[in-house]
CSV table of C-alpha atoms and ligand atoms in Angstrom, one decimal:
chain,number,residue,atom,x,y,z
A,1,MET,CA,145.8,49.1,141.1
A,2,ALA,CA,146.5,51.1,137.9
A,3,GLU,CA,146.8,54.8,138.3
A,4,PRO,CA,143.6,56.7,137.3
A,5,VAL,CA,143.5,58.1,133.7
A,6,ARG,CA,144.5,61.8,133.8
A,7,VAL,CA,141.5,63.6,132.3
A,8,ALA,CA,141.2,67.2,131.1
A,9,VAL,CA,137.6,68.6,130.8
A,10,LEU,CA,137.1,71.3,128.2
A,11,ILE,CA,134.3,73.8,128.8
A,12,SER,CA,133.0,77.0,127.4
A,13,GLY,CA,130.3,78.0,129.9
A,14,ARG,CA,128.3,76.8,132.8
A,15,GLY,CA,130.3,73.6,133.5
A,16,SER,CA,127.5,71.5,135.0
A,17,ASN,CA,128.7,68.3,133.3
A,18,MET,CA,132.3,69.0,134.5
A,19,LEU,CA,130.8,69.3,138.0
A,20,ALA,CA,129.0,66.0,137.6
A,21,LEU,CA,132.3,64.3,136.5
A,22,SER,CA,134.1,65.7,139.4
A,23,GLU,CA,131.3,64.8,141.9
A,24,HIS,CA,131.3,61.2,140.6
A,25,LYS,CA,135.0,60.9,141.3
A,26,ARG,CA,134.7,62.6,144.7
A,27,ARG,CA,132.1,60.0,145.8
A,28,ASP,CA,134.5,57.2,145.1
A,29,PRO,CA,138.2,58.0,144.8
A,30,ASP,CA,138.8,54.5,143.3
A,31,ARG,CA,137.4,55.7,140.0
A,32,ALA,CA,139.5,55.0,137.0
A,33,TYR,CA,139.9,58.7,136.2
A,34,ARG,CA,141.1,61.8,137.8
A,35,ILE,CA,140.4,65.4,136.5
A,36,VAL,CA,143.8,67.1,136.4
A,37,LEU,CA,142.8,70.1,134.3
A,38,VAL,CA,139.7,72.1,133.3
A,39,ALA,CA,140.5,74.2,130.2
A,40,SER,CA,138.4,76.8,128.5
A,41,ASN,CA,138.4,79.0,125.4
A,42,VAL,CA,136.2,81.5,127.3
A,43,PRO,CA,138.0,83.2,130.2
A,44,GLN,CA,134.7,84.2,131.8
A,45,ALA,CA,133.2,80.7,131.8
A,46,ARG,CA,131.3,80.0,134.9
A,47,GLY,CA,132.7,76.5,135.0
A,48,LEU,CA,136.2,77.8,135.6
A,49,VAL,CA,135.1,79.4,138.9
A,50,LEU,CA,133.5,76.1,139.9
A,51,ALA,CA,136.7,74.2,139.0
A,52,LYS,CA,138.9,76.5,141.0
A,53,ARG,CA,136.6,76.1,144.0
A,54,LEU,CA,137.0,72.4,143.7
A,55,GLY,CA,140.8,72.8,143.7
A,56,ILE,CA,141.2,71.7,140.1
A,57,LYS,CA,143.8,73.4,138.0
A,58,THR,CA,142.5,75.6,135.2
A,59,TRP,CA,143.8,76.9,131.9
A,60,THR,CA,142.1,79.5,129.8
A,61,ARG,CA,142.8,81.6,126.8
A,62,SER,CA,140.4,83.4,124.5
A,63,HIS,CA,140.4,82.0,121.0
A,64,GLU,CA,139.3,85.4,119.6
A,65,GLY,CA,141.5,86.7,116.8
A,66,MET,CA,143.4,83.4,116.6
A,67,ALA,CA,143.5,80.9,113.8
A,68,ARG,CA,141.8,77.6,114.9
A,69,GLU,CA,145.0,75.6,114.4
A,70,ASP,CA,147.1,78.1,116.4
A,71,PHE,CA,144.7,78.1,119.3
A,72,ASP,CA,144.4,74.3,119.3
A,73,ALA,CA,148.2,74.1,119.4
A,74,LEU,CA,148.3,76.2,122.5
A,75,LEU,CA,145.5,74.1,124.1
A,76,ASP,CA,147.4,70.9,123.1
A,77,ALA,CA,150.6,72.2,124.7
A,78,ALA,CA,148.6,72.9,128.0
A,79,LEU,CA,147.2,69.4,128.0
A,80,ARG,CA,150.6,67.9,127.5
A,81,ASP,CA,152.1,70.1,130.2
A,82,HIS,CA,149.6,68.5,132.6
A,83,ASP,CA,150.3,65.0,131.3
A,84,VAL,CA,146.7,64.6,130.2
A,85,GLU,CA,145.8,61.2,128.8
A,86,LEU,CA,142.2,61.8,127.8
A,87,VAL,CA,140.1,64.8,127.0
A,88,ALA,CA,136.4,65.1,127.9
A,89,LEU,CA,134.5,67.8,126.1
A,90,ALA,CA,131.7,69.1,128.2
A,91,GLY,CA,129.9,72.0,126.6
A,92,TYR,CA,133.1,73.1,124.7
A,93,MET,CA,131.4,75.3,122.1
A,94,ARG,CA,134.3,75.5,119.6
A,95,LEU,CA,135.0,73.2,116.7
A,96,LEU,CA,138.4,71.5,117.1
A,97,SER,CA,140.9,71.5,114.2
A,98,ASP,CA,141.5,68.2,112.4
A,99,ALA,CA,145.1,68.2,113.6
A,100,PHE,CA,144.0,68.3,117.2
A,101,VAL,CA,141.4,65.6,116.7
A,102,ALA,CA,143.9,63.4,115.0
A,103,LYS,CA,146.4,63.8,117.8
A,104,TRP,CA,143.8,62.8,120.4
A,105,GLU,CA,142.2,60.1,118.4
A,106,GLY,CA,140.6,57.5,120.7
A,107,ARG,CA,141.2,59.8,123.7
A,108,LEU,CA,138.6,62.5,123.0
A,109,LEU,CA,135.1,62.2,124.3
A,110,ASN,CA,132.1,64.4,124.0
A,111,ILE,CA,128.5,64.6,125.4
A,112,HIS,CA,125.9,65.7,122.9
A,113,PRO,CA,122.3,66.5,123.9
A,114,SER,CA,120.5,64.3,121.4
A,115,LEU,CA,120.1,60.7,120.5
A,116,LEU,CA,122.8,60.6,117.9
A,117,PRO,CA,122.8,60.2,114.9
A,118,GLU,CA,119.6,62.3,115.3
A,119,HIS,CA,120.0,66.1,115.6
A,120,LYS,CA,123.7,66.7,115.2
A,121,GLY,CA,124.9,70.2,115.8
A,122,LEU,CA,123.1,73.0,117.8
A,123,ASP,CA,119.5,73.6,118.9
A,124,THR,CA,118.9,69.9,119.3
A,125,HIS,CA,115.9,70.2,121.7
A,126,ARG,CA,113.9,72.5,119.4
A,127,ARG,CA,114.6,70.2,116.5
A,128,ALA,CA,113.5,67.1,118.4
A,129,LEU,CA,110.2,68.8,119.2
A,130,ILE,CA,109.6,70.1,115.7
A,131,ALA,CA,110.3,66.6,114.3
A,132,GLY,CA,107.6,65.2,116.7
A,133,ASP,CA,110.1,62.7,118.2
A,134,GLU,CA,108.8,60.5,121.0
A,135,TYR,CA,112.2,60.5,122.8
A,136,ALA,CA,115.0,63.0,123.2
A,137,GLY,CA,118.2,62.2,125.1
A,138,CYS,CA,121.9,62.4,125.2
A,139,SER,CA,124.9,60.6,123.8
A,140,VAL,CA,128.5,60.2,124.9
A,141,HIS,CA,130.6,59.6,121.8
A,142,LEU,CA,134.2,59.6,120.6
A,143,VAL,CA,135.1,62.7,118.6
A,144,THR,CA,136.2,62.3,115.0
A,145,THR,CA,136.7,65.0,112.4
A,146,ASP,CA,133.1,64.6,111.3
A,147,LEU,CA,130.9,66.7,113.6
A,148,ASP,CA,129.0,64.6,116.2
A,149,SER,CA,129.5,61.5,114.1
A,150,GLY,CA,132.1,59.4,116.0
A,151,PRO,CA,131.2,56.1,117.6
A,152,VAL,CA,128.6,56.3,120.3
A,153,LEU,CA,129.7,54.9,123.7
A,154,ALA,CA,126.5,55.4,125.7
A,155,GLN,CA,123.0,56.9,125.4
A,156,ALA,CA,120.2,57.8,127.7
A,157,ARG,CA,116.6,58.4,126.6
A,158,VAL,CA,114.1,61.0,127.8
A,159,LYS,CA,110.4,60.8,127.0
A,160,ILE,CA,109.1,63.9,125.3
A,161,ARG,CA,106.0,65.3,127.0
A,162,PRO,CA,103.1,67.0,125.1
A,163,ARG,CA,103.7,70.3,126.9
A,164,ASP,CA,107.5,70.3,126.6
A,165,ASP,CA,109.2,73.4,125.2
A,166,PRO,CA,113.0,73.4,124.4
A,167,GLU,CA,113.8,74.7,127.9
A,168,SER,CA,111.8,72.1,129.8
A,169,LEU,CA,113.2,69.3,127.6
A,170,ALA,CA,116.8,70.6,127.9
A,171,ALA,CA,116.5,70.6,131.7
A,172,ARG,CA,115.4,66.9,131.8
A,173,VAL,CA,118.0,65.9,129.3
A,174,LEU,CA,120.7,67.7,131.3
A,175,GLU,CA,119.8,65.6,134.3
A,176,GLU,CA,120.4,62.5,132.2
A,177,GLU,CA,123.7,64.0,130.9
A,178,HIS,CA,124.9,64.4,134.5
A,179,ARG,CA,124.1,60.7,135.2
A,180,LEU,CA,125.4,59.3,131.9
A,181,TYR,CA,128.7,61.1,131.3
A,182,PRO,CA,130.4,60.0,134.5
A,183,ILE,CA,129.4,56.4,134.0
A,184,ALA,CA,130.5,56.4,130.4
A,185,LEU,CA,133.8,58.1,131.2
A,186,GLU,CA,134.5,55.6,134.0
A,187,GLU,CA,133.8,52.7,131.7
A,188,TYR,CA,136.0,54.1,129.0
A,189,CYS,CA,138.9,54.8,131.3
A,190,ARG,CA,138.7,51.3,132.8
A,191,ALA,CA,138.8,49.9,129.3
A,192,LEU,CA,141.8,52.1,128.4
A,193,ARG,CA,143.7,50.9,131.5
A,194,GLY,CA,142.8,47.3,130.7
A,195,ALA,CA,144.2,47.8,127.1
A,196,ASP,CA,147.3,49.4,128.6
A,197,GLU,CA,147.9,46.5,130.9
A,198,ASP,CA,147.3,44.0,128.1
A,199,GLY,CA,149.9,45.9,126.0
A,200,HIS,CA,152.4,45.5,128.9
A,201,ASP,CA,151.7,41.8,129.2
A,202,ALA,CA,152.3,41.2,125.5
B,1,GRF,C1,125.2,70.3,127.6
B,1,GRF,O1,123.9,70.2,127.2
B,1,GRF,C2,126.1,69.5,126.6
B,1,GRF,O2,125.4,68.3,126.2
B,1,GRF,C3,126.2,70.4,125.5
B,1,GRF,O3,126.4,71.7,126.0
B,1,GRF,C4,125.8,71.7,127.3
B,1,GRF,C5,126.8,72.1,128.3
B,1,GRF,O4,126.3,72.3,129.6
B,1,GRF,N1,127.3,69.9,124.6
B,1,GRF,P1,127.3,72.4,130.8
B,1,GRF,O5,128.3,73.5,130.5
B,1,GRF,O6,127.9,71.1,131.1
B,1,GRF,O7,126.4,72.8,132.0
C-alpha cells in the first residue's frame, strides 16, 4: 500500500478541526494521510498544546513585525524540513502570500464555515442569519490566490433554526466541520496517491 500523504495542519487558535483530523486517523491507521506537523503563526495557540499532547511535532513563530512574504518563506522552509506533501488550513487566520499559495498549488486545503460561494471571509454565521438563509454549513476547498474562491471539494449543510444566534449556529456548523474535513482530506489524499501511482505507471 502507498505511504500516507504527509500532511501539515496550520492553525491559529483552538485547533478543534486539527483534533478531528488527528482523531480520524487514530481510529484507522490505514488512512491515506498522516499529520506530521502542526504549525502556527500564534505561539499561544491552544491547538499547539493539543498537538503536543498527541505527540505531533509542532512549529511556531509569531508573524508580528514580519512582512507576509518573509514569514511565509519561513513557514515554507519548516514544511519542507518535515517533507510535508499537503497543507490543511484549519482556522489559520492569516492570509497567505501569493508566492506561498503558488508553491503549494493543488496541495493546499482549507475549511470555511459557510456554503461557499456564499459568505466568503469572516463573520459568516452572522451574515447567514442577516441574509435570512435557510441553510448554513461548511465547505472544504482548494486554496487559490482569490480568498475563499478555490474549487469546492465537499460541503455539509446545517438547517438554520428560527431562534439561532451566531454562536448557536457556529456550534452546529463546527460539528459538521469536524465530520466533513477528515472525510474530504482522506478522499483528496487517496486521489493524490492514485494520481502519483498513475504517474509512475506511465
Ligand atoms: C473553524 O470554524 C473554521 O472553519 C474556521 O475557523 C474555525 C477554526 O476552529 N476557518 P478550530 O481552530 O478548528 O477549532
